[in-house]
XYZ file of C-alpha atoms in Angstrom:
787
model
C -11.201 26.267 24.057
C -10.603 29.219 26.354
C -6.930 29.959 27.078
C -7.284 28.639 30.637
C -8.773 25.354 29.390
C -5.997 25.025 26.830
C -3.279 25.511 29.438
C -4.976 22.994 31.695
C -5.125 20.428 28.875
C -1.543 21.213 27.847
C -0.352 20.589 31.372
C -2.234 17.315 31.497
C -0.748 16.348 28.140
C 2.728 16.918 29.517
C 1.860 14.638 32.404
C 0.654 12.059 29.909
C 4.115 11.839 28.452
C 5.779 11.758 31.845
C 3.436 9.692 33.940
C 1.463 7.499 31.526
C -1.828 9.443 31.639
C -3.584 10.201 28.375
C -4.880 13.032 26.258
C -8.177 11.139 26.236
C -8.790 12.186 29.838
C -8.122 15.824 28.865
C -10.596 15.988 25.981
C -13.406 18.502 25.943
C -16.620 17.169 27.378
C -19.752 17.484 25.251
C -21.639 20.750 25.584
C -24.938 20.390 23.792
C -25.392 24.149 23.614
C -22.127 24.516 21.713
C -22.628 21.719 19.197
C -23.183 23.334 15.832
C -23.442 26.759 17.415
C -20.108 27.775 15.922
C -19.616 31.465 16.697
C -20.057 31.376 20.457
C -18.053 28.180 20.765
C -15.189 29.396 18.599
C -15.130 33.027 19.613
C -15.602 34.147 16.009
C -18.961 35.272 14.683
C -17.706 34.773 11.119
C -17.375 30.995 11.344
C -20.099 28.597 10.258
C -19.611 25.085 11.677
C -20.593 21.683 10.284
C -19.669 18.047 10.976
C -17.412 15.737 8.971
C -15.154 12.750 9.589
C -11.412 13.372 9.374
C -9.907 12.955 5.896
C -6.965 10.808 6.999
C -6.879 7.361 8.627
C -9.474 4.679 9.243
C -10.191 5.703 12.852
C -12.863 8.088 11.559
C -12.512 10.877 14.123
C -15.349 13.384 14.138
C -14.380 16.929 13.187
C -16.257 20.195 13.288
C -15.284 22.328 10.329
C -15.389 26.121 10.583
C -16.013 27.946 7.306
C -15.595 31.674 6.692
C -15.685 33.573 3.406
C -15.839 30.394 1.376
C -12.745 28.796 2.944
C -12.163 26.249 5.674
C -10.703 28.474 8.376
C -10.653 26.179 11.418
C -11.313 22.690 12.724
C -11.937 21.293 16.175
C -12.543 17.837 17.516
C -16.240 17.029 17.545
C -17.250 16.458 21.168
C -20.444 14.766 19.985
C -18.548 12.116 18.050
C -18.476 8.747 19.853
C -15.187 7.965 18.084
C -12.947 10.708 19.496
C -15.189 12.841 21.773
C -13.387 16.047 20.883
C -9.799 14.805 20.604
C -7.761 14.874 17.385
C -4.207 13.902 16.494
C -1.637 16.329 15.125
C -2.717 15.646 11.545
C -6.358 16.231 12.399
C -5.661 19.601 14.015
C -4.005 20.746 10.780
C -6.739 19.559 8.409
C -7.557 22.955 6.809
C -4.078 23.288 5.343
C -4.392 20.117 3.261
C -6.869 21.982 1.035
C -4.705 24.996 0.300
C -1.332 23.874 -1.014
C 0.046 26.274 -3.597
C 0.275 23.569 -6.270
C -3.342 22.314 -6.272
C -4.389 20.809 -9.563
C -6.974 23.196 -10.983
C -7.732 22.147 -14.569
C -7.732 19.019 -16.743
C -4.294 18.645 -18.321
C -3.325 16.461 -21.311
C 0.200 15.308 -22.096
C 1.576 17.011 -25.170
C 2.052 15.011 -28.367
C 5.811 15.290 -27.912
C 5.456 13.375 -24.659
C 6.931 16.255 -22.700
C 4.797 18.527 -20.539
C 1.042 19.049 -20.324
C -1.474 21.465 -21.809
C -4.815 22.540 -20.406
C -7.953 21.052 -21.931
C -11.648 21.461 -21.141
C -13.674 18.978 -19.145
C -15.645 18.144 -22.299
C -12.413 17.304 -24.121
C -11.117 15.255 -21.190
C -14.336 13.273 -20.782
C -14.551 12.651 -24.506
C -10.943 11.463 -24.635
C -11.398 8.997 -21.763
C -14.614 7.637 -23.250
C -12.983 7.238 -26.656
C -9.842 5.478 -25.387
C -11.766 3.118 -23.087
C -14.293 2.304 -25.844
C -11.474 1.636 -28.281
C -9.717 -0.727 -25.826
C -12.984 -2.532 -25.119
C -13.762 -2.952 -28.818
C -10.301 -4.246 -29.742
C -9.283 -6.221 -26.666
C -12.327 -6.781 -24.442
C -13.017 -5.819 -20.802
C -9.734 -7.323 -19.603
C -7.880 -4.468 -21.315
C -9.403 -1.680 -19.194
C -9.123 -1.008 -15.471
C -9.835 1.494 -12.751
C -7.702 1.706 -9.629
C -9.028 3.651 -6.665
C -8.448 3.589 -2.944
C -9.741 3.546 0.597
C -9.862 7.332 0.251
C -12.687 7.098 -2.247
C -15.973 8.139 -0.710
C -18.797 5.626 -0.813
C -20.234 7.630 -3.733
C -16.965 7.441 -5.695
C -16.563 3.724 -5.146
C -20.156 2.904 -6.002
C -20.001 4.928 -9.216
C -16.802 3.114 -10.252
C -18.253 -0.291 -9.335
C -21.389 0.274 -11.358
C -19.497 1.620 -14.371
C -16.920 -1.176 -14.486
C -19.064 -4.196 -13.598
C -22.458 -3.083 -14.889
C -21.406 -0.862 -17.787
C -18.122 -2.125 -19.246
C -18.932 -5.692 -18.145
C -15.485 -6.260 -16.665
C -14.018 -6.844 -13.230
C -10.695 -4.993 -13.395
C -11.634 -2.764 -10.487
C -9.344 -2.510 -7.477
C -8.682 -0.241 -4.527
C -5.298 0.336 -2.933
C -6.739 -1.142 0.247
C -5.621 -4.410 -1.377
C -2.165 -3.282 -0.260
C -3.081 -2.525 3.351
C -5.950 -4.648 4.722
C -7.002 -7.373 2.304
C -5.402 -9.981 4.587
C -7.816 -8.879 7.314
C -10.627 -9.349 4.803
C -9.264 -12.810 4.033
C -9.166 -13.644 7.716
C -12.738 -12.584 8.432
C -14.131 -14.214 5.283
C -12.412 -17.559 5.793
C -13.564 -17.731 9.416
C -16.928 -15.941 9.624
C -17.881 -15.804 5.914
C -18.491 -12.108 6.414
C -16.012 -9.281 6.467
C -15.236 -6.787 9.240
C -14.938 -6.903 13.022
C -17.557 -8.009 15.489
C -16.535 -5.452 18.136
C -16.148 -1.685 18.207
C -14.068 1.060 19.805
C -15.976 0.666 23.064
C -13.835 -2.452 23.574
C -10.983 -0.032 24.313
C -12.959 1.382 27.234
C -13.891 -2.054 28.611
C -10.907 -4.350 28.065
C -8.396 -5.491 30.674
C -5.525 -6.501 28.393
C -4.607 -4.978 25.044
C -2.332 -7.058 22.816
C -0.859 -5.048 19.958
C 0.367 -7.382 17.214
C 3.011 -5.373 15.343
C 0.917 -2.229 15.707
C 2.548 1.085 16.653
C -0.733 2.626 17.821
C 0.883 5.610 19.572
C 1.858 6.975 16.164
C -0.495 5.292 13.699
C -3.774 5.469 15.658
C -3.018 7.963 18.460
C -6.619 8.845 19.312
C -7.540 5.198 19.838
C -4.327 4.654 21.763
C -5.345 7.517 24.033
C -8.554 5.637 24.803
C -6.441 2.659 25.896
C -4.232 4.918 28.024
C -7.310 6.411 29.637
C -8.596 2.923 30.410
C -5.243 2.181 32.020
C -5.326 5.432 33.988
C -8.821 4.711 35.270
C -8.077 1.022 35.910
C -4.355 0.554 36.740
C -4.636 -3.217 36.425
C -5.188 -2.859 32.665
C -2.153 -3.954 30.658
C -0.663 -3.107 27.262
C 1.429 -5.742 25.505
C 3.477 -4.540 22.548
C 4.555 -7.272 20.136
C 6.933 -5.937 17.513
C 10.135 -6.179 15.531
C 11.467 -2.821 16.799
C 10.859 -0.500 19.722
C 8.507 2.398 18.963
C 6.763 5.153 20.963
C 4.093 2.549 21.740
C 6.699 0.470 23.557
C 7.238 3.306 26.049
C 3.706 2.741 27.387
C 3.721 -1.065 27.328
C 3.675 -3.283 30.394
C 5.381 -5.980 28.337
C 7.407 -5.625 25.153
C 7.801 -8.826 23.146
C 10.304 -8.609 20.307
C 10.216 -11.300 17.633
C 12.199 -11.871 14.464
C 10.481 -10.515 11.334
C 8.030 -12.979 9.865
C 7.918 -15.359 12.833
C 4.642 -14.121 14.312
C 2.833 -17.250 13.039
C 5.141 -19.418 15.127
C 4.486 -17.192 18.149
C 0.695 -17.369 17.726
C 0.830 -21.141 17.344
C 3.003 -21.281 20.456
C 0.292 -19.444 22.399
C -2.335 -21.862 21.079
C -0.114 -24.814 22.017
C -0.015 -23.680 25.647
C -3.741 -22.879 25.770
C -4.528 -26.453 24.685
C -1.835 -28.016 26.866
C -3.057 -26.228 29.989
C -6.750 -26.764 29.318
C -7.347 -22.999 28.995
C -9.722 -23.354 26.074
C -13.491 -22.922 26.385
C -14.747 -26.329 25.333
C -18.422 -25.431 25.749
C -18.046 -22.394 23.495
C -16.099 -24.444 20.947
C -18.657 -27.242 20.885
C -21.530 -24.837 20.318
C -19.951 -22.309 17.956
C -16.860 -23.609 16.153
C -15.768 -25.917 13.334
C -12.166 -26.758 12.439
C -10.580 -26.421 8.987
C -7.284 -27.085 7.192
C -6.097 -26.036 3.742
C -3.004 -26.300 1.593
C 0.023 -25.956 3.827
C 3.305 -26.670 2.049
C 5.421 -23.828 0.696
C 5.472 -25.579 -2.684
C 1.652 -25.530 -2.815
C 1.159 -22.012 -1.482
C 4.126 -20.142 -2.944
C 5.076 -16.494 -2.546
C 3.969 -14.992 -5.862
C 7.159 -13.077 -6.560
C 9.820 -15.111 -8.335
C 10.426 -15.853 -12.013
C 7.459 -16.981 -14.086
C 5.377 -17.234 -10.913
C 5.489 -13.446 -10.615
C 3.770 -12.979 -13.985
C 1.062 -15.605 -13.778
C 0.531 -16.085 -10.059
C -2.537 -18.112 -9.092
C -3.528 -19.996 -5.972
C -6.679 -21.797 -4.953
C -6.963 -23.301 -1.493
C -8.497 -26.730 -0.852
C -10.212 -26.531 2.539
C -11.091 -29.698 4.376
C -12.697 -30.472 7.705
C -10.516 -30.927 10.741
C -11.109 -31.540 14.445
C -10.109 -30.227 17.829
C -8.033 -33.369 18.367
C -6.183 -32.880 15.095
C -5.488 -29.286 16.017
C -3.989 -30.326 19.318
C -1.764 -32.805 17.474
C -0.821 -30.148 14.915
C 0.195 -27.741 17.715
C 2.531 -30.266 19.297
C 5.338 -28.908 17.112
C 4.982 -25.451 18.671
C 6.344 -26.018 22.158
C 7.746 -22.956 23.968
C 11.307 -24.148 23.365
C 10.807 -24.596 19.614
C 8.919 -21.325 19.245
C 11.574 -19.482 21.198
C 14.227 -20.857 18.862
C 12.266 -19.691 15.767
C 11.133 -16.298 17.023
C 13.827 -15.188 19.444
C 11.125 -14.650 22.092
C 12.075 -15.988 25.566
C 10.005 -18.939 26.717
C 8.828 -16.959 29.753
C 7.261 -14.319 27.519
C 5.489 -16.947 25.416
C 4.034 -18.414 28.617
C 3.048 -14.930 29.807
C 1.103 -14.319 26.594
C -0.708 -17.640 26.991
C -1.506 -16.746 30.630
C -3.024 -13.489 29.483
C -5.209 -14.956 26.748
C -6.111 -17.964 28.894
C -7.379 -16.014 31.903
C -11.203 -16.129 31.660
C -11.591 -13.386 34.266
C -9.958 -10.721 32.083
C -11.186 -9.219 28.835
C -8.615 -9.300 26.050
C -8.549 -7.116 22.948
C -6.145 -7.952 20.117
C -5.304 -5.104 17.752
C -3.314 -5.158 14.526
C -2.825 -3.338 11.269
C -0.110 -3.426 8.588
C 2.402 -5.501 10.557
C 0.074 -8.504 10.361
C -1.616 -7.735 7.043
C 1.381 -6.854 4.849
C 2.706 -10.368 5.129
C 3.207 -13.336 2.790
C 1.015 -15.275 5.223
C -1.159 -12.364 6.306
C -4.473 -14.203 6.001
C -3.061 -17.078 8.031
C -1.853 -14.666 10.694
C -5.298 -13.068 10.869
C -6.722 -16.584 11.205
C -4.442 -17.382 14.130
C -5.308 -14.215 16.060
C -9.000 -14.947 15.546
C -8.346 -18.594 16.485
C -6.966 -17.536 19.867
C -10.137 -15.570 20.593
C -12.414 -18.343 19.352
C -10.883 -21.195 21.335
C -10.903 -19.108 24.532
C -14.424 -17.770 23.913
C -13.097 -14.209 24.155
C -15.110 -12.849 21.277
C -18.321 -10.910 20.588
C -18.474 -9.388 24.047
C -17.520 -5.963 25.389
C -13.798 -5.760 26.089
C -12.959 -9.129 24.488
C -12.529 -9.139 20.718
C -10.087 -9.240 17.843
C -10.136 -5.756 16.294
C -8.283 -5.102 13.042
C -7.485 -1.446 12.395
C -7.297 0.244 9.002
C -5.125 2.990 7.602
C -7.453 4.851 5.226
C -10.568 6.884 5.813
C -12.930 4.552 3.955
C -11.003 1.366 3.313
C -13.857 -0.363 5.128
C -16.799 1.722 3.964
C -15.848 1.858 0.302
C -13.404 -0.889 -0.679
C -14.694 -3.598 1.636
C -18.385 -2.731 1.901
C -19.145 -1.255 -1.528
C -16.953 -3.992 -2.987
C -14.434 -2.135 -5.134
C -12.254 -5.205 -5.572
C -11.776 -7.489 -8.546
C -13.971 -10.299 -7.214
C -16.553 -8.441 -5.153
C -19.954 -6.775 -5.182
C -21.630 -4.875 -2.311
C -22.472 -6.427 1.058
C -20.089 -9.434 1.004
C -21.295 -10.545 -2.423
C -18.920 -11.893 -5.082
C -19.027 -12.033 -8.884
C -18.475 -15.803 -8.912
C -21.845 -16.468 -7.228
C -24.753 -16.503 -9.730
C -27.293 -15.470 -7.076
C -25.145 -12.477 -6.152
C -24.769 -11.438 -9.784
C -28.510 -11.787 -10.299
C -29.251 -9.564 -7.305
C -26.917 -6.842 -8.579
C -28.378 -7.066 -12.082
C -31.878 -6.770 -10.645
C -31.041 -3.694 -8.543
C -29.211 -2.083 -11.464
C -31.914 -2.952 -13.993
C -29.544 -4.939 -16.205
C -30.247 -8.015 -18.349
C -29.365 -11.381 -16.867
C -25.769 -12.334 -17.579
C -24.457 -8.771 -17.810
C -22.001 -9.072 -14.915
C -18.926 -11.136 -15.732
C -18.527 -14.229 -13.558
C -14.710 -14.272 -13.681
C -12.833 -12.095 -11.162
C -10.605 -9.396 -12.565
C -6.956 -8.740 -11.794
C -5.963 -7.952 -8.219
C -3.732 -4.909 -7.705
C -0.298 -6.458 -8.164
C -1.388 -8.472 -11.197
C -3.190 -5.400 -12.552
C 0.021 -3.389 -12.599
C 2.005 -6.357 -13.900
C -0.505 -6.574 -16.762
C -0.121 -2.833 -17.337
C 3.660 -3.286 -17.518
C 3.232 -6.122 -20.038
C 0.941 -3.969 -22.176
C -2.136 -6.150 -21.680
C -4.071 -3.351 -19.989
C -4.489 -0.615 -22.572
C -6.420 1.965 -20.535
C -6.350 2.544 -16.770
C -7.897 5.274 -14.644
C -6.259 5.910 -11.261
C -8.114 7.948 -8.619
C -7.215 9.079 -5.077
C -3.984 7.103 -4.848
C -0.325 7.240 -5.804
C 0.849 3.840 -7.109
C 4.077 5.183 -8.622
C 5.168 5.496 -4.986
C 3.302 2.606 -3.318
C 3.645 -0.420 -5.622
C 6.344 -2.786 -4.293
C 9.375 -3.572 -6.437
C 8.706 -0.200 -8.009
C 11.641 -0.427 -10.415
C 9.536 -2.574 -12.734
C 6.794 0.042 -12.947
C 9.223 2.944 -13.289
C 10.885 1.296 -16.289
C 7.615 0.585 -18.134
C 7.569 1.781 -21.774
C 4.850 4.283 -22.649
C 3.806 3.009 -26.149
C 0.016 2.705 -26.577
C -1.018 2.551 -22.918
C -3.441 5.273 -21.818
C -3.189 6.374 -18.181
C -5.658 8.767 -16.544
C -4.982 10.107 -13.049
C -7.441 12.047 -10.876
C -5.804 13.741 -7.910
C -5.527 16.982 -5.986
C -1.766 17.602 -6.154
C 1.062 16.661 -8.526
C 2.639 13.304 -7.633
C 4.960 10.810 -9.309
C 1.763 9.133 -10.541
C 0.443 12.277 -12.250
C 3.909 12.613 -13.795
C 3.331 9.252 -15.508
C -0.170 10.121 -16.747
C -1.438 10.923 -20.234
C -4.350 12.857 -18.774
C -4.539 14.500 -15.332
C -7.875 15.490 -13.799
C -8.316 17.843 -10.811
C -10.391 16.369 -7.995
C -12.411 18.000 -5.240
C -11.053 17.144 -1.802
C -12.821 16.324 1.466
C -15.448 18.998 2.310
C -15.244 20.523 -1.157
C -17.825 17.893 -2.052
C -20.494 15.782 -0.335
C -19.282 12.445 0.930
C -19.592 9.403 3.164
C -16.950 7.159 4.726
C -16.999 3.919 6.694
C -14.410 3.493 9.471
C -12.707 0.540 11.187
C -15.542 -0.105 13.659
C -18.302 -0.350 11.004
C -19.386 3.282 11.493
C -20.764 4.956 8.372
C -20.466 8.772 8.472
C -21.812 11.437 6.113
C -20.873 15.054 5.510
C -22.252 17.858 3.368
C -20.349 19.959 0.897
C -19.083 23.056 2.744
C -16.881 25.007 0.307
C -16.366 25.164 -3.439
C -13.365 23.318 -4.872
C -10.681 25.458 -6.502
C -10.509 26.018 -10.245
C -12.356 23.342 -12.199
C -11.833 20.536 -9.669
C -14.745 18.082 -9.499
C -15.542 15.108 -7.299
C -14.346 11.715 -8.477
C -17.827 10.190 -8.660
C -18.983 12.977 -10.985
C -15.999 12.333 -13.250
C -16.840 8.627 -13.549
C -20.533 9.284 -14.150
C -19.831 11.783 -16.939
C -17.529 9.365 -18.741
C -20.072 6.549 -18.388
C -22.761 8.769 -19.870
C -20.451 9.756 -22.725
C -20.029 6.038 -23.430
C -23.804 5.643 -23.722
C -24.389 4.190 -20.258
C -26.846 6.802 -18.998
C -29.191 4.081 -17.755
C -26.725 3.265 -14.972
C -26.913 6.768 -13.520
C -30.502 8.000 -14.027
C -30.462 10.597 -11.268
C -30.808 14.391 -11.669
C -27.498 16.172 -12.255
C -27.522 18.294 -9.095
C -29.318 15.922 -6.697
C -27.989 12.405 -7.084
C -26.190 11.641 -3.811
C -29.312 10.622 -1.889
C -30.645 8.429 -4.697
C -27.263 6.793 -5.242
C -26.787 6.049 -1.554
C -30.250 4.588 -1.121
C -29.752 2.365 -4.169
C -26.441 1.148 -2.738
C -28.046 0.690 0.693
C -30.674 -1.617 -0.828
C -27.918 -4.219 -1.344
C -27.408 -4.379 2.423
C -30.952 -4.560 3.811
C -31.781 -7.927 5.349
C -28.225 -9.229 5.058
C -26.809 -8.464 8.493
C -24.846 -5.590 6.974
C -27.783 -3.175 6.904
C -26.667 0.432 6.539
C -28.440 3.385 8.098
C -30.493 5.513 5.745
C -29.170 8.646 4.085
C -31.310 10.794 6.381
C -30.200 8.923 9.508
C -26.559 9.455 8.606
C -27.065 13.149 7.948
C -28.702 13.555 11.349
C -26.091 11.653 13.378
C -22.352 11.342 13.950
C -22.504 8.061 12.080
C -24.040 4.680 12.901
C -22.600 1.168 13.361
C -24.091 -1.379 11.007
C -26.157 -3.475 11.021
C -28.717 -0.728 11.628
C -32.196 -2.167 12.064
C -35.196 -0.128 13.112
C -33.001 2.944 13.554
C -30.805 1.167 16.122
C -27.095 0.533 15.568
C -25.229 -2.650 16.555
C -22.147 -2.430 18.740
C -21.434 -6.160 18.878
C -22.100 -8.397 15.901
C -23.215 -12.004 16.405
C -23.896 -11.356 20.103
C -27.245 -12.052 21.764
C -28.773 -8.888 23.167
C -26.803 -6.708 20.761
C -27.233 -7.993 17.208
C -30.865 -7.997 15.983
C -30.094 -10.967 13.722
C -29.231 -13.146 16.730
C -32.427 -14.690 18.107
C -30.989 -16.825 20.918
C -31.268 -15.524 24.484
C -27.547 -15.562 25.232
C -24.201 -16.356 23.702
C -23.257 -15.863 20.081
C -24.527 -16.948 16.700
C -22.291 -16.691 13.622
C -25.295 -16.488 11.326
C -23.369 -15.249 8.280
C -21.274 -18.444 8.106
C -23.833 -20.476 6.158
C -21.141 -22.691 4.661
C -19.981 -23.744 8.130
C -23.403 -24.484 9.572
C -23.540 -20.954 11.032
C -20.416 -21.548 13.096
C -17.025 -19.860 12.957
C -14.039 -21.715 11.505
C -10.835 -22.247 13.449
C -8.024 -22.786 10.945
C -4.855 -24.790 11.427
C -2.096 -22.655 9.906
C 1.611 -23.551 10.048
C 4.582 -21.220 10.299
C 6.405 -20.538 7.036
C 9.602 -18.479 6.777
C 9.519 -15.175 4.864
C 9.974 -15.096 1.102
C 13.369 -13.451 1.521
C 15.684 -13.438 4.540
C 19.063 -11.849 5.295
C 22.202 -13.624 4.083
C 25.916 -12.894 3.752
C 25.386 -10.492 0.830
C 22.368 -8.667 2.290
C 22.692 -9.192 6.066
C 19.939 -6.852 7.340
C 16.187 -7.017 7.593
C 14.489 -4.004 5.980
C 11.002 -3.006 7.059
C 8.846 -0.019 6.098
C 5.975 1.944 7.612
C 4.599 5.321 8.602
C 5.328 8.106 11.079
C 2.961 10.149 13.231
C 3.178 13.386 11.244
C 2.690 11.992 7.751
C 0.076 9.904 6.078
C 0.717 7.382 3.347
C 2.815 8.864 0.509
C 2.729 12.352 2.024
C 1.049 13.981 -0.975
C -1.287 15.749 1.480
C 0.688 16.041 4.717
C 3.921 17.229 3.107
C 1.946 20.286 1.961
C 1.031 21.141 5.549
C 3.804 23.424 6.739
C 3.833 22.361 10.374
C 3.828 18.634 9.562
C 6.486 18.979 6.893
C 8.710 20.999 9.203
C 8.356 18.374 11.930
C 9.567 15.548 9.653
C 10.792 17.035 6.362
C 12.416 13.955 4.843
C 12.681 10.190 5.103
C 15.520 8.537 7.016
C 16.696 5.050 7.882
C 16.661 3.882 11.497
C 19.845 2.001 12.349
C 20.733 0.190 15.537
C 23.489 2.024 17.419
C 25.821 -0.995 17.519
C 25.322 -1.714 13.803
C 26.034 1.931 13.013
C 29.204 1.979 15.132
C 30.544 -1.118 13.383
C 30.135 0.627 10.037
C 31.359 4.065 11.082
C 27.888 5.576 10.614
C 26.843 8.556 12.728
C 23.446 10.172 13.174
C 22.688 12.304 10.116
C 25.284 10.642 7.853
C 24.191 9.955 4.296
C 23.945 6.214 3.745
C 22.999 3.935 0.896
C 20.483 1.151 1.533
C 20.449 -1.570 -1.110
C 18.383 -4.675 -1.841
C 18.379 -7.050 -4.782
C 15.938 -4.702 -6.520
C 17.380 -1.216 -6.070
C 18.850 1.356 -3.720
C 18.092 4.688 -2.036
C 20.314 7.237 -0.308
C 19.124 9.027 2.818
C 20.295 10.142 6.296
C 20.823 7.698 9.147
C 18.741 7.999 12.323
C 20.160 6.492 15.506
C 18.231 6.249 18.779
C 15.303 8.205 17.409
C 11.693 7.540 18.281
C 12.004 4.089 16.685
C 14.808 1.782 17.789
C 15.404 -1.336 15.707
C 17.342 -4.283 17.143
C 20.653 -5.329 15.687
C 20.341 -6.466 12.099
C 17.172 -4.489 11.302
C 16.601 -1.251 9.342
C 13.409 0.797 9.107
C 12.469 3.410 6.456
C 9.160 5.346 6.351
C 7.523 5.617 2.921
C 6.009 9.144 2.974
C 8.820 10.842 1.030
C 8.448 10.677 -2.759
C 12.080 11.809 -3.098
C 13.165 8.608 -1.361
C 11.180 5.831 -2.998
C 11.572 3.030 -0.500
C 9.481 0.738 -2.703
C 12.370 0.590 -5.129
C 13.731 -1.748 -2.455
C 10.721 -3.783 -1.372
C 9.775 -7.251 -2.528
C 6.527 -7.944 -4.370
C 5.991 -11.288 -2.705
C 2.387 -11.601 -1.587
C -0.149 -13.500 0.463
C -1.608 -16.393 -1.515
C -5.204 -15.780 -0.384
C -5.497 -12.009 0.023
C -2.953 -11.090 -2.719
C -1.559 -8.468 -0.350
C 2.176 -7.704 -0.744
C 4.690 -8.070 2.063
C 6.244 -4.627 2.584
C 7.513 -5.512 6.030
C 10.487 -7.743 5.401
C 13.189 -8.202 2.822
C 16.985 -8.547 2.855
C 19.120 -5.394 2.639
C 22.573 -3.947 3.241
C 23.712 -0.498 4.317
C 26.910 1.408 3.539
C 28.056 4.987 3.882
C 27.102 6.977 0.793
């Protein structure tokens, strides 16, 4: 930007805060002459520019990366990207600094025999050690004794290499990604209703909708670029409305036309209350329902479903639903218990607001977009809550059309593209396939050139059970990549107190973390544009980038690390590609899983030539709206929708009847507060990257606890006072924040989890969703006292 353009945008940004405009309207407009030109656009002849997606969240903003003298020297929003059109958030504008922290891991390091400290080893030694320890565990204990735990930060290449090694090479299924902790309930929702994962809409819904209902989603901080698109829609069309449903006021609330505050964990009652009114008033689309919907019920009692966190249940937690057919009439009868008066009593939401929400969803003349993230997913009934949001859209027919869709958002750069699409979960294979289906196993074995019966038909351990098995000593060797579970696992005290004995823990990362501190072997990984990669974002957009700079020291990409260990174990046949030119071949092999399935990925060459493409990509054309006639090439009807992936439902979507259940733990006389956790604008996840960016760290240097002003006054707590927050599992000490950017109601506390010096997950409960196996980080009972 020229200085004059910057000042103009800065002035408009100030107005955005004061008058409800948006940064989206101030973004740079595309200038084809400047795209990729670099020097003239940046004012520096030394910079060479190339495209990449942002390294952080699941929005997938396009970034142009400026390289000079072998270092990333600058970034700018990519005006050619359809995701962000030149705009970035504060984290995105500081991307270069994440590469250059002073404490980068540079060499493989092995824990000394004394157990104290590490010593440098060669890559050959490290690879040989991993191969030996994993082979030994396999020989003595079988594939259930080994595991690999990755994340939604894995590139598609990393995840595919791990998938092939674990399921095709070691013949096990103990493969998980940390996305189990953040969006597996959304996966459960889509799979139980459409028998195919991921949304039907895209970000263009934010430019076309009339009403935006945010279910426990602080978009202004967590997804600010997408929120700016909503604000721009509202600026351009003043009749557009934002409805913020939450358990505390946040910066998002400041922009909302309606703020609806509900008691933690009662969102299922609220959603059922909306459905009750839609049926009672006749605001359902009966023609759409008759043509496109079936009704289902499953296990519903607390005794049958459980919470997966107490006593013996916590160690051997298992649940299997028993779906049965239902009817529209039965649903209407089921919803009779959710009258506005009853729902108001359960949730604390005034009856008038419940009716207003039903009015909004029931108005056929207005497009409605529902958006959610961790508030819905990190929930003991997260899958059910996803079902209910989708139910509302299905019974009103507000689905699969521009400006009317349920749109789940994700928190990691490739939680969708790698964990969900590649299938780096204990029960999955690529393209919606699962290990329990013999046809799916046969297809994978055929593509991988493996004998029939190679792939194990029993799912492995999901994340929480994986770490419980590690604590019990049943997992003997685990490799952790691109994630920090010694900060993120709930009820962390159990993991922190685990004896070391004969367990072997490998950690690949870019900086020291509490997880590398627990490792027996630490491997240095290449980060972001220090290697070639591909991500998939929340709207089904797959994006590719080229390697732009060399990684520091001996750091290598995670996929390379896995491939070398597999080869050392005698599994060369799984990775037959040339050493220096394997990314294209690997991607095209992975892509072959998707062709003809309705999840068709663009080719390697198409992705290199574009700013990403929305699958399914057929004949070089992307799909903005799945299941919709005129948009989705797999839909042959002239108009309407066709849920062609739902073969088990007669190619219709399932509306589920899901009751309200109370949380696994609620406040009482001993622990009278709700405790909830989450993120802040400036930091991302456990902060292992953003805390090394000076400007972001200075903005929010440490964690804090938000306390309601009245609660604080009663306890003699002032802003900045050191306080102690306790639960039945542990305690932390940290400063109190009163009337900050987040404002909890009376009886509620909030702590962000980015600060590894304040391990909030020492406090959290490892109760989980029965279907998705996703833990509930959002609600447990706590107390607060002055430290």
